[in-house]
CSV table of C-alpha atoms and ligand atoms in Angstrom, one decimal:
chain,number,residue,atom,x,y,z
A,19,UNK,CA,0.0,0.0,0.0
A,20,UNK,CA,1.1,3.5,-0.5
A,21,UNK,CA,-0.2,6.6,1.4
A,22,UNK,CA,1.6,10.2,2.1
A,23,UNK,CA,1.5,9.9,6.1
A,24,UNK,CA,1.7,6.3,7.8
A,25,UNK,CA,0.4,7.2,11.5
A,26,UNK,CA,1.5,4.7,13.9
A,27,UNK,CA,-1.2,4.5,16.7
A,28,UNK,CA,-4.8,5.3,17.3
A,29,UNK,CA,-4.8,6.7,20.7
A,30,UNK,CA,-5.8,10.6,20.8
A,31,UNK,CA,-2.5,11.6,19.1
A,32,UNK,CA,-2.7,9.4,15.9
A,33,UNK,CA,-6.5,9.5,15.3
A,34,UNK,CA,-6.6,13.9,15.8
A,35,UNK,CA,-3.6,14.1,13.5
A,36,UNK,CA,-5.6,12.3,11.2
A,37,UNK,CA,-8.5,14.2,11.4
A,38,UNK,CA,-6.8,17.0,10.7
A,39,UNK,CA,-4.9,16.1,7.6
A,40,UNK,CA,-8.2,14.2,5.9
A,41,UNK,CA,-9.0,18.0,6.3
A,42,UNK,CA,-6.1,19.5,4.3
A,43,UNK,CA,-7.1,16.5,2.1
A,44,UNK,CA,-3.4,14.6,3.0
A,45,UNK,CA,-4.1,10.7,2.2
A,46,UNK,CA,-2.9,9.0,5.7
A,47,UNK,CA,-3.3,5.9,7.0
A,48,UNK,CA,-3.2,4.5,10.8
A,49,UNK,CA,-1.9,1.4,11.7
A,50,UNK,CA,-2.8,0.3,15.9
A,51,UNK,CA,-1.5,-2.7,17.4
A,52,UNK,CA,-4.9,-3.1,19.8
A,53,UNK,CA,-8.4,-3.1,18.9
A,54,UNK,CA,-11.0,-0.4,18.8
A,55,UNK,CA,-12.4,-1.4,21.7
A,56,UNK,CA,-9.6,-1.8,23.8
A,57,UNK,CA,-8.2,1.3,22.4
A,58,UNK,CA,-11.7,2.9,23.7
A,59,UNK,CA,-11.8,1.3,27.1
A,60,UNK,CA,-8.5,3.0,28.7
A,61,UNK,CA,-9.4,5.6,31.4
A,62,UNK,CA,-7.4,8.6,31.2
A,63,UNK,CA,-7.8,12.2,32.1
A,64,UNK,CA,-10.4,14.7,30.7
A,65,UNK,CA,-9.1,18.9,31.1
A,66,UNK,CA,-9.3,20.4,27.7
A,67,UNK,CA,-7.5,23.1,27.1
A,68,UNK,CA,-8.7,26.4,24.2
A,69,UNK,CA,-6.5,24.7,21.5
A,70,UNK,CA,-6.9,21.1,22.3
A,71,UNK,CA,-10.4,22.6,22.1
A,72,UNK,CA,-9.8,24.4,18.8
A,73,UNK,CA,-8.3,22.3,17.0
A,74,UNK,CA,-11.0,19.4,17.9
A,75,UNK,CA,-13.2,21.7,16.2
A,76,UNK,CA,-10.7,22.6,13.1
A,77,UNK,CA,-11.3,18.6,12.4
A,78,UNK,CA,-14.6,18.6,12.1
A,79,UNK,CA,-14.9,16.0,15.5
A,80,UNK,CA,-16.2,18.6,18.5
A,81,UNK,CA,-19.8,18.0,18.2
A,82,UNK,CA,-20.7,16.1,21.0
A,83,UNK,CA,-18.0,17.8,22.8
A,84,UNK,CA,-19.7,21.2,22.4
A,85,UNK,CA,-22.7,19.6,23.8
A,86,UNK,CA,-21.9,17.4,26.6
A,87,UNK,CA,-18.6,18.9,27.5
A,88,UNK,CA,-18.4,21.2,30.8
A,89,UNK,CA,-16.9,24.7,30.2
A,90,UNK,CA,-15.5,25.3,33.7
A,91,UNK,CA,-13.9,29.1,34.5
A,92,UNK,CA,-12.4,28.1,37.7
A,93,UNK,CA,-11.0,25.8,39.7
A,94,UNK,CA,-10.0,25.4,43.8
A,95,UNK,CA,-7.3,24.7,45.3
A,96,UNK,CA,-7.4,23.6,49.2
A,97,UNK,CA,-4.2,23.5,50.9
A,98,UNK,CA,-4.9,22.1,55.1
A,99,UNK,CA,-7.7,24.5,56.3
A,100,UNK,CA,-7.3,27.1,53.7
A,101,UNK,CA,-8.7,27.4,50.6
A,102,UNK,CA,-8.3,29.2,47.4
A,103,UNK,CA,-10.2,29.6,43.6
A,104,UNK,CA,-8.3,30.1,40.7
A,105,UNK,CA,-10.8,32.0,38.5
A,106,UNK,CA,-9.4,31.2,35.0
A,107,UNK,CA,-12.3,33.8,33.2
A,108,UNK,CA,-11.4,36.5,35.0
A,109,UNK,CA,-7.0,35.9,34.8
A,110,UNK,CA,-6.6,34.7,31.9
A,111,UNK,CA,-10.2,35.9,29.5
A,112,UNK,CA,-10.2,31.5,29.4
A,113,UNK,CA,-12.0,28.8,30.2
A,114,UNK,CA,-11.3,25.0,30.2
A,115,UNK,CA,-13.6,22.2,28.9
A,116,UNK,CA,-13.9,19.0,31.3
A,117,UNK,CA,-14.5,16.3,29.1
A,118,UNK,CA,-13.4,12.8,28.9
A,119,UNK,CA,-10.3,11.4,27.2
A,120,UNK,CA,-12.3,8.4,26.2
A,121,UNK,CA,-15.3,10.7,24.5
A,122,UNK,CA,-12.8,12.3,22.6
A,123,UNK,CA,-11.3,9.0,21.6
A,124,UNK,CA,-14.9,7.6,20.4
A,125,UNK,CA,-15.6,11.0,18.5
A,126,UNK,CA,-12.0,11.1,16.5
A,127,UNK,CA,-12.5,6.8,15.9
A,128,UNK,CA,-16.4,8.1,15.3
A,129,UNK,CA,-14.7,10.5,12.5
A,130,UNK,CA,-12.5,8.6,11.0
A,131,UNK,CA,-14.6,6.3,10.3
A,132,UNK,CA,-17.2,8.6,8.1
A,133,UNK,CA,-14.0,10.1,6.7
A,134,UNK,CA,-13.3,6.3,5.1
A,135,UNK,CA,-9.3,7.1,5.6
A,136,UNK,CA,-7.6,3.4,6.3
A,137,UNK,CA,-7.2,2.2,9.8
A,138,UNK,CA,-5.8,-1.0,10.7
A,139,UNK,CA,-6.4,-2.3,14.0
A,140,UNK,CA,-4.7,-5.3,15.7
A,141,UNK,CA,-1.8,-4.5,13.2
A,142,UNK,CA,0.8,-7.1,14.9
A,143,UNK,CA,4.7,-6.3,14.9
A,144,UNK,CA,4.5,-2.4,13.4
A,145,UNK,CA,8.1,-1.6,11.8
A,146,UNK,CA,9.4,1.7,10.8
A,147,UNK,CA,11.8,1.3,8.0
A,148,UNK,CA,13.7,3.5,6.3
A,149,UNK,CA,12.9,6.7,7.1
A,150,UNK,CA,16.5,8.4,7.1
A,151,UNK,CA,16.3,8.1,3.4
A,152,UNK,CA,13.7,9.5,0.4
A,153,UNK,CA,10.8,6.6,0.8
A,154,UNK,CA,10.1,5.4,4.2
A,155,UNK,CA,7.8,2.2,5.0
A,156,UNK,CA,6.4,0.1,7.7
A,157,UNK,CA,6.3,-3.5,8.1
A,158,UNK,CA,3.4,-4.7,9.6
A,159,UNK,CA,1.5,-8.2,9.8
A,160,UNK,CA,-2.2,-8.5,9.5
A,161,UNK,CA,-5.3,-10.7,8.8
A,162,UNK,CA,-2.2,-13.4,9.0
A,163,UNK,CA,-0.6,-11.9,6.2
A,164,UNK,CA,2.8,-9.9,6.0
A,165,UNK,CA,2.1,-6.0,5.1
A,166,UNK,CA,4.3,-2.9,3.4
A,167,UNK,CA,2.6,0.5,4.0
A,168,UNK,CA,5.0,3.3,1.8
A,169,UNK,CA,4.7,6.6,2.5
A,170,UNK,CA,6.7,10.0,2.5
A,171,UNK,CA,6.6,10.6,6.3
A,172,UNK,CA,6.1,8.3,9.3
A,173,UNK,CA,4.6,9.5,12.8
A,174,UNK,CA,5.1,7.8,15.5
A,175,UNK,CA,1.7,8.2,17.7
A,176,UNK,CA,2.2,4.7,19.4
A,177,UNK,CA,2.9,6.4,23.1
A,178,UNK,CA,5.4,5.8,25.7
A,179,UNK,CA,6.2,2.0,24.9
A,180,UNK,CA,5.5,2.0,21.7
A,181,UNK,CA,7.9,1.0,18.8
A,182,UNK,CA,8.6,4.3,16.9
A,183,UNK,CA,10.7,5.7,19.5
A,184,UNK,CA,12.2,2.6,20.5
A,185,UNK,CA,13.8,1.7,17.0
A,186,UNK,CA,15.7,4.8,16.4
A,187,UNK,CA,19.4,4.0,16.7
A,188,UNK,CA,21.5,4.5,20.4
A,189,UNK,CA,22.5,8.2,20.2
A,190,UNK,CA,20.1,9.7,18.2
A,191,UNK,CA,18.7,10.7,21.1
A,192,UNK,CA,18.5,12.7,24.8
A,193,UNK,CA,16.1,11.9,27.3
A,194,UNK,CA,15.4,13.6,30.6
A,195,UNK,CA,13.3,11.5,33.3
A,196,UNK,CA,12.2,12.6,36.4
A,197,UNK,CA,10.0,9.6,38.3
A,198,UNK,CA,7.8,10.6,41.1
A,199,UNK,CA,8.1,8.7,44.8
A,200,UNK,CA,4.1,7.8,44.9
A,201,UNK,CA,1.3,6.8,42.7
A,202,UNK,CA,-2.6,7.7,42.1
A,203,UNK,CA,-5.0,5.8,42.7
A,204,UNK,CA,-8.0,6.8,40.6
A,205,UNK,CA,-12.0,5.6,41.0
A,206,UNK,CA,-14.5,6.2,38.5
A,207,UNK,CA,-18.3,6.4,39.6
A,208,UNK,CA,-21.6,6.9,38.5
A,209,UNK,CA,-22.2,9.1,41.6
A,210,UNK,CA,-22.8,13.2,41.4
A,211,UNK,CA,-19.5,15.2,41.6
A,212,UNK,CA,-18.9,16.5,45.1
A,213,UNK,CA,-18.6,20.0,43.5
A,214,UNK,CA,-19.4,21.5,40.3
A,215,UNK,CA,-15.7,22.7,40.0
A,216,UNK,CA,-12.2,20.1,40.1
A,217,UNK,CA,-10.4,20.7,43.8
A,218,UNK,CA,-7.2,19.7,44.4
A,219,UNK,CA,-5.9,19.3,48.0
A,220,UNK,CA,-2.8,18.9,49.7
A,221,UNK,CA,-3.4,17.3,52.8
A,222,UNK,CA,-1.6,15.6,55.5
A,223,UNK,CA,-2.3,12.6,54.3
A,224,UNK,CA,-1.5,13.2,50.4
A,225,UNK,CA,-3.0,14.7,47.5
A,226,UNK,CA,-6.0,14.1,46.2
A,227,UNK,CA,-8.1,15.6,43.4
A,228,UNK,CA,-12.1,15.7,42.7
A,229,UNK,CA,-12.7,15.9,39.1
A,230,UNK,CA,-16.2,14.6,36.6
A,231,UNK,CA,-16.9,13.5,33.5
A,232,UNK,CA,-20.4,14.7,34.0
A,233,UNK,CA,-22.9,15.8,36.0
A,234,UNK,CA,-23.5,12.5,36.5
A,235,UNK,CA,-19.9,10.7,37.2
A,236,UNK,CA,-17.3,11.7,39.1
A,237,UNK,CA,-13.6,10.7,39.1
A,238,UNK,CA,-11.8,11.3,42.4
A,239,UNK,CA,-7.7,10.7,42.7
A,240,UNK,CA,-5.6,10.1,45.9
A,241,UNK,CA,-2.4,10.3,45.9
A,242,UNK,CA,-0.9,6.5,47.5
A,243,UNK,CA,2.3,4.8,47.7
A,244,UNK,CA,3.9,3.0,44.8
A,245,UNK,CA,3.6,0.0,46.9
A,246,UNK,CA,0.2,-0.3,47.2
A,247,UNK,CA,-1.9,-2.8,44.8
A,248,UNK,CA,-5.3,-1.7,43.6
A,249,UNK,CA,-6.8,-5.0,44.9
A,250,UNK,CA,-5.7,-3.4,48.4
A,251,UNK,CA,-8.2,-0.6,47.7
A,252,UNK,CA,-11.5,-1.8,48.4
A,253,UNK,CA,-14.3,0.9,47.1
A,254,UNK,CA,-15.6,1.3,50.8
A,255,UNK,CA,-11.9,1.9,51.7
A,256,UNK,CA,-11.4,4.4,48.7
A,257,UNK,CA,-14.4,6.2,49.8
A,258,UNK,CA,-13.3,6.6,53.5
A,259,UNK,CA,-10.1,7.3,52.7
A,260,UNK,CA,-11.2,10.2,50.3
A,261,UNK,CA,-13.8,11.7,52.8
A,262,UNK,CA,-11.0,12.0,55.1
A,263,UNK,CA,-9.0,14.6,52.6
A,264,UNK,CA,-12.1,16.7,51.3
A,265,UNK,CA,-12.4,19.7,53.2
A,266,UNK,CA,-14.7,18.7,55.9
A,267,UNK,CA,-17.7,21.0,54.5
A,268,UNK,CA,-17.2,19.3,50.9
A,269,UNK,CA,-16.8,16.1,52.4
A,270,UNK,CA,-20.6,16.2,53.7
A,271,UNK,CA,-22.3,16.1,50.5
A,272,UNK,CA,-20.0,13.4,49.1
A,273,UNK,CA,-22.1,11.0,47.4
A,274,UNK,CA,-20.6,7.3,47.5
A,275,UNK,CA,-21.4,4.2,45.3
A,276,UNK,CA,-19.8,1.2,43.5
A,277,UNK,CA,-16.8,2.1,41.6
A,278,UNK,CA,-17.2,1.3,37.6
A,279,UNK,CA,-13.2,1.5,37.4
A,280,UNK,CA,-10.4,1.7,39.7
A,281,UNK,CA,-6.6,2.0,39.5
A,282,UNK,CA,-3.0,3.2,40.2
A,283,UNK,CA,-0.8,5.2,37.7
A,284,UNK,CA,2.6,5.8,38.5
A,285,UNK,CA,3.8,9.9,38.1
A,286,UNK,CA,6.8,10.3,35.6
A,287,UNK,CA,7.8,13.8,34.0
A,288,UNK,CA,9.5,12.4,31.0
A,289,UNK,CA,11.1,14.4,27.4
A,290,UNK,CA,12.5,12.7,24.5
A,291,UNK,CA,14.6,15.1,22.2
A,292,UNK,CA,14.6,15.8,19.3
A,293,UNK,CA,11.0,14.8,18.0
A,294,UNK,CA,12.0,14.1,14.5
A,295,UNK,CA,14.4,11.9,12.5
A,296,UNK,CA,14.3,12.3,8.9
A,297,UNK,CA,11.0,11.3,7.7
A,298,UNK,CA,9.8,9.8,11.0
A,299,UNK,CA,8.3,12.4,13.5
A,300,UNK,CA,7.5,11.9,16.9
A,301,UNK,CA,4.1,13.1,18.8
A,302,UNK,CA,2.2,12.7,22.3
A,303,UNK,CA,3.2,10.5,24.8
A,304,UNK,CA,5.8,8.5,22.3
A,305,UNK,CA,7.5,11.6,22.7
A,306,UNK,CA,6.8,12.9,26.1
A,307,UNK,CA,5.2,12.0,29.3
A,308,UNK,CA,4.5,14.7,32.3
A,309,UNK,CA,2.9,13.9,35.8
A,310,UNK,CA,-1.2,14.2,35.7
A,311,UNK,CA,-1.2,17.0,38.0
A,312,UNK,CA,-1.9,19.5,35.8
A,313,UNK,CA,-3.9,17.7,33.0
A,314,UNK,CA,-1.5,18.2,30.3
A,315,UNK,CA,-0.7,15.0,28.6
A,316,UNK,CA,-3.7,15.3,26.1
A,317,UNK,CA,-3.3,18.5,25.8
A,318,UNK,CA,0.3,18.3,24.8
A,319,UNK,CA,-0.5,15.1,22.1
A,320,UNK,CA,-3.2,18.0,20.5
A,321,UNK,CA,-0.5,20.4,20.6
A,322,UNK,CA,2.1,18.4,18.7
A,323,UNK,CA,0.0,16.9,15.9
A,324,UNK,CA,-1.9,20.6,15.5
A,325,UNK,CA,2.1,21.9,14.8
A,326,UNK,CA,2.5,18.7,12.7
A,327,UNK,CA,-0.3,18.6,10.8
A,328,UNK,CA,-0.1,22.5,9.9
A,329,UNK,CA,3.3,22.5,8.7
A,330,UNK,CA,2.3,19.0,6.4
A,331,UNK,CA,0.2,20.9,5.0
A,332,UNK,CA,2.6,23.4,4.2
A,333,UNK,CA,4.8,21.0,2.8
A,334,UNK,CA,2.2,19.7,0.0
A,335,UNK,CA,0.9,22.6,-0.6
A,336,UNK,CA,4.2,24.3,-1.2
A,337,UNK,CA,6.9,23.6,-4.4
A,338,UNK,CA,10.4,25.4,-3.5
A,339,UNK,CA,12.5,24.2,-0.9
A,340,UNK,CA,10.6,26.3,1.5
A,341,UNK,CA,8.2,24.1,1.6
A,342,UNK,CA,10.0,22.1,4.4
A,343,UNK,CA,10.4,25.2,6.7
A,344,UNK,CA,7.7,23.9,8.9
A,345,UNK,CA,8.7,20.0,9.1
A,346,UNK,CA,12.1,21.1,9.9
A,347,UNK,CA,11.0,23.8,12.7
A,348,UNK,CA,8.4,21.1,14.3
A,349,UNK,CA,10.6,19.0,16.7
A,350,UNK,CA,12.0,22.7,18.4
A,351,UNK,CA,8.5,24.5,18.2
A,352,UNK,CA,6.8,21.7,19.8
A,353,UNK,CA,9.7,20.9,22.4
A,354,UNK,CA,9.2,24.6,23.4
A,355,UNK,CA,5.8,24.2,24.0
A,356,UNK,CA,6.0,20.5,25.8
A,357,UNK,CA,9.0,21.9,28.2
A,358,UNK,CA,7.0,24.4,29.3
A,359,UNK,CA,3.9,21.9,30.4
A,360,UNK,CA,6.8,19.8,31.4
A,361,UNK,CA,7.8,22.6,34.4
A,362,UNK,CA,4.3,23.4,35.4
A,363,UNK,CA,3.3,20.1,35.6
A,364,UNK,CA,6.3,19.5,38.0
A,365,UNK,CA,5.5,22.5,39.5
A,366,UNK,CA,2.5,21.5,40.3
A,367,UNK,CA,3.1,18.3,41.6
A,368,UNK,CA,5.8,19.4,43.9
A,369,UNK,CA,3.1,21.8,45.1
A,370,UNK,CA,0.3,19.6,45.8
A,371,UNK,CA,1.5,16.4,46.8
A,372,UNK,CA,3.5,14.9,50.2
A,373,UNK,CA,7.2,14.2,49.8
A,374,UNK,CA,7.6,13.5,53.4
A,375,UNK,CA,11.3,13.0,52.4
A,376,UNK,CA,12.0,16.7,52.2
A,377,UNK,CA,11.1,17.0,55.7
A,378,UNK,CA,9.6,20.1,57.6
A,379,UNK,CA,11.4,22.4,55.4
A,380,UNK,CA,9.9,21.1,52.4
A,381,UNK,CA,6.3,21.1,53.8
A,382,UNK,CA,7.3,24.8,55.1
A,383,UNK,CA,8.2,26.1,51.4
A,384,UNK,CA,4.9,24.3,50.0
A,385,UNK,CA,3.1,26.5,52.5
A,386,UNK,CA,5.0,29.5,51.6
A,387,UNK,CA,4.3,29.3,48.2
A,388,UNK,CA,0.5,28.5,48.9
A,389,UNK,CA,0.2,31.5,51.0
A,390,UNK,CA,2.2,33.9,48.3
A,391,UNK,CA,-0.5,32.3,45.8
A,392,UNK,CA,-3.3,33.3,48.2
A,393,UNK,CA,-1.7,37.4,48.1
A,394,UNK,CA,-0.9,37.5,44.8
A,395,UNK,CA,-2.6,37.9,41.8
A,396,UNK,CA,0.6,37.7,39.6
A,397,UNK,CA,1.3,34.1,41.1
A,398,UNK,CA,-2.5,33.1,40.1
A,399,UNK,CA,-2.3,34.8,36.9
A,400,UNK,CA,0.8,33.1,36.1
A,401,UNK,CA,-0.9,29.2,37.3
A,402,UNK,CA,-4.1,29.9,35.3
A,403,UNK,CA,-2.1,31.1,32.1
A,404,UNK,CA,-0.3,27.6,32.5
A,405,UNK,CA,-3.6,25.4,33.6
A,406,UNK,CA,-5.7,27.2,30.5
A,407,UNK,CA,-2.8,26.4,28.2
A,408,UNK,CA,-0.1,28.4,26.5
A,409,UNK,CA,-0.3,29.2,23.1
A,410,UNK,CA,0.4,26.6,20.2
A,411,UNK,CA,3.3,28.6,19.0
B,511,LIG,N1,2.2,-0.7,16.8
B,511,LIG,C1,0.9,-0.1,16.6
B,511,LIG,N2,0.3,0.6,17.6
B,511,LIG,C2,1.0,0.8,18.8
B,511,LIG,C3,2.2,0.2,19.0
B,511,LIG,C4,2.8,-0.5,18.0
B,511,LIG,N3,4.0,-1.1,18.2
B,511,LIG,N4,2.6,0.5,20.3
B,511,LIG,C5,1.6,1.3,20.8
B,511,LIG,N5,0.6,1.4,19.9
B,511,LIG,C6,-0.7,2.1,20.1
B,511,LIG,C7,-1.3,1.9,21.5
B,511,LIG,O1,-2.0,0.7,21.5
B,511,LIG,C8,-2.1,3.1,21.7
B,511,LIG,O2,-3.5,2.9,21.2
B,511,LIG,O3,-0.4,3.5,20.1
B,511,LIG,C9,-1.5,4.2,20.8
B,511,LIG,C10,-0.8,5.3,21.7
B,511,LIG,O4,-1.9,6.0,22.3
B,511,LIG,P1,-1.7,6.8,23.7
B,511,LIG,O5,-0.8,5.9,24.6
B,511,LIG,O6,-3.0,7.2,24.2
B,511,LIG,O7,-0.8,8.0,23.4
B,511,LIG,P2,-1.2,9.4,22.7
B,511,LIG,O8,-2.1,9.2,21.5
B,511,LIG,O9,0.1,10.1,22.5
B,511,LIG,O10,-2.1,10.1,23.7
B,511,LIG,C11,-1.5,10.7,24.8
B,511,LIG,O11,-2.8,9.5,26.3
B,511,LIG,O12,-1.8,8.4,28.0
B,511,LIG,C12,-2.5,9.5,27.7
B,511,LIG,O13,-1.9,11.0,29.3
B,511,LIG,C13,-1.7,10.7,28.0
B,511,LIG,O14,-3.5,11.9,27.7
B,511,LIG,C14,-2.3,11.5,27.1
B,511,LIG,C15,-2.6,10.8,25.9
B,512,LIG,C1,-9.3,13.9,35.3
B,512,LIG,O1,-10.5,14.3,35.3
B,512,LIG,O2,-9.1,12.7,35.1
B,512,LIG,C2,-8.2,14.9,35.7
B,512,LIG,C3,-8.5,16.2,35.8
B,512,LIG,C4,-7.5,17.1,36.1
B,512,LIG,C5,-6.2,16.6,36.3
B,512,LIG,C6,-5.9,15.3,36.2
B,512,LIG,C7,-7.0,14.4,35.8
B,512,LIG,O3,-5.3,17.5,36.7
């Protein structure tokens, strides 16, 4: 087969990118190792920032988003006794949209579909070949059969253990890994939110966050130790545990019931330079990985393919050689943007959760910084530029 972009993966990466080039009328294909459905069964996170937003809408696959999403202008923050809102609206003229990794996931595999653009799922042993010289392929095997996909450019959307990234040669590349001393243990229920905004509290016992998918289902994080096994965590215990870290006025009208999915993630801030080899690029998590803290790591696999996609399109729409200028700018335009998610998501970790490692005088400089976020409106202005998200570049 022959196509002018192979996409490797069909997570939120591979299936926006695309969206996005069906669009600029770019012939692509997708190949994904798993199938649609267990593709569409992963629980992940659901903050969407303007462009993630935007660019859901550029592709033509934001229609249930506009009407089941939740705009939200603000969030809280609750630090021991004290609390604090971040009004996004009013710092930053922004507003996020809470709505679910998995909805946008069935919209863009909803898409794709009416688009008729190839996808193969369960495509066993994926390959990259090629793709430091002029006509790059992948080796694939399906429907028992031995495949070659051609194409002009490869991208790598298969995420953080995927092949793409793993096949370029020793050297070609510098990564930078930070890995977090705790987990989160997340619980998905059919119960009503505990408050019609996300809180995220730093407690004495550890972090924990209330967010929703809708009015309707909530999905509450603590933070736990990497120890810990999710058979541990019965839902009673989960529930009990969580009550304890609300703030007790919140904690009253917490409705409880049977959870509908429960697990522990581990917290990495990870960065994988440079994001392009030739004709292979890298996007999303195959590229990147940050701590969910701050609800970047969708938001970052939108950002990268929106960059990509654009300057594709420039590519064959141009003739001269400057039609390249945006392929070869992508890999530093979309680092800039990732290392700065990258900092605020650490940032906002090391903010929010217990490191009972650093001792008093780490719990004293969280406090610190809380309070200086409670008396300044600079400080708040500068989190809600960062949670809203920074501009694609
Ligand atoms: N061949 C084909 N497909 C593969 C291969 C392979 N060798 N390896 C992995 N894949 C597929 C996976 O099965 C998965 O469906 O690539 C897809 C990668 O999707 P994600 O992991 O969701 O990564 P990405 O699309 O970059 O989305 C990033 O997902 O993990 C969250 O927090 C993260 O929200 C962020 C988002
Ligand atoms: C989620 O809803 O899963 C969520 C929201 C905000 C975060 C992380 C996860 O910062």
């Amino acid at each position: 087969m022959r196509t002018q972009v192979a996409i490797v993966g069909a997570g939120p990466a591979g299936l926006l990118l695309g969206a996005l080039l069906h669009r600029a009328g770019i012939d692509n294909v997708v190949l994904e190792q798993r199938s649609a459905e267990y593709v569409l069964g992963r629980i992940r996170a659901g903050v969407l920032e303007q462009v993630a937003v935007d660019l859901l809408r550029e592709a033509g696959a934001a229609v249930r988003m506009d009407e089941l999403g939740l705009p939200h202008g603000g969030f809280e923050m609750a630090f021991g006794d004290r609390r604090l809102r971040i009004d996004l609206q009013a710092l930053t003229g922004k507003q996020v949209m809470v709505y679910g990794q998995t909805e946008v996931t069935r919209d863009l595999m909803a898409h794709r579909q009416a688009s008729g653009r190839p996808t193969h799922y369960e495509a066993e042993n994926v390959q990259p070949h090629g793709y430091d010289g002029e006509r790059p392929h992948l080796s694939y095997r399906h429907g028992g059969s031995e495949r070659r996909l051609e194409a002009d450019f490869i991208v790598g959307c298969d995420g953080f253990h995927g092949v793409c990234r793993a096949t370029l040669p020793a050297g070609a590349l510098q990564t930078f890994e930070k890995v977090y001393p705790f987990g989160w243990l997340g619980l998905l229920a059919d119960t009503p939110p505990v408050n019609d905004e996300l809180i995220y509290g730093h407690t004495e016992r550890g972090f924990m966050l209330a967010s929703m998918r809708s009015h309707e289902r909530s999905r509450y994080y603590l933070q736990c130790s990497l120890d810990d096994k999710v058979e541990q965590w019965s839902d009673e215990a989960f529930w009990a545990e969580f009550s304890r870290r609300l703030p007790a006025d919140v904690a009253q009208r917490l409705a409880t019931g049977p959870s509908l999915e429960k697990s522990i993630a581990p917290l990495r801030s990870f960065v994988a330079e440079p994001m392009r080899f030739g004709r292979l690029f890298l996007a999303g998590d195959a590229a990147h990985i940050v701590p969910p803290t701050g609800a970047k790591g969708l938001n970052l696999a939108a950002s990268d393919v929106g960059l990509l996609a654009r300057a594709l399109a420039e590519y064959y729409r141009g003739t001269g050689p400057g039609r390249s200028a945006g392929i070869d700018h992508y890999s530093q335009q979309a680092l800039a943007r990732v290392w700065k998610a990258e900092r605020f998501s650490w940032w906002f970790t090391s903010l929010m959760h217990r490191f009972p490692e650093n001792g008093d005088f780490g719990l004293r400089m969280q406090q610190a910084e809380f309070d200086y976020l409670c008396h300044s409106t600079a400080a708040q202005t500068v989190l809600a530029e960062n949670y809203v998200g920074l501009p694609l570049g």
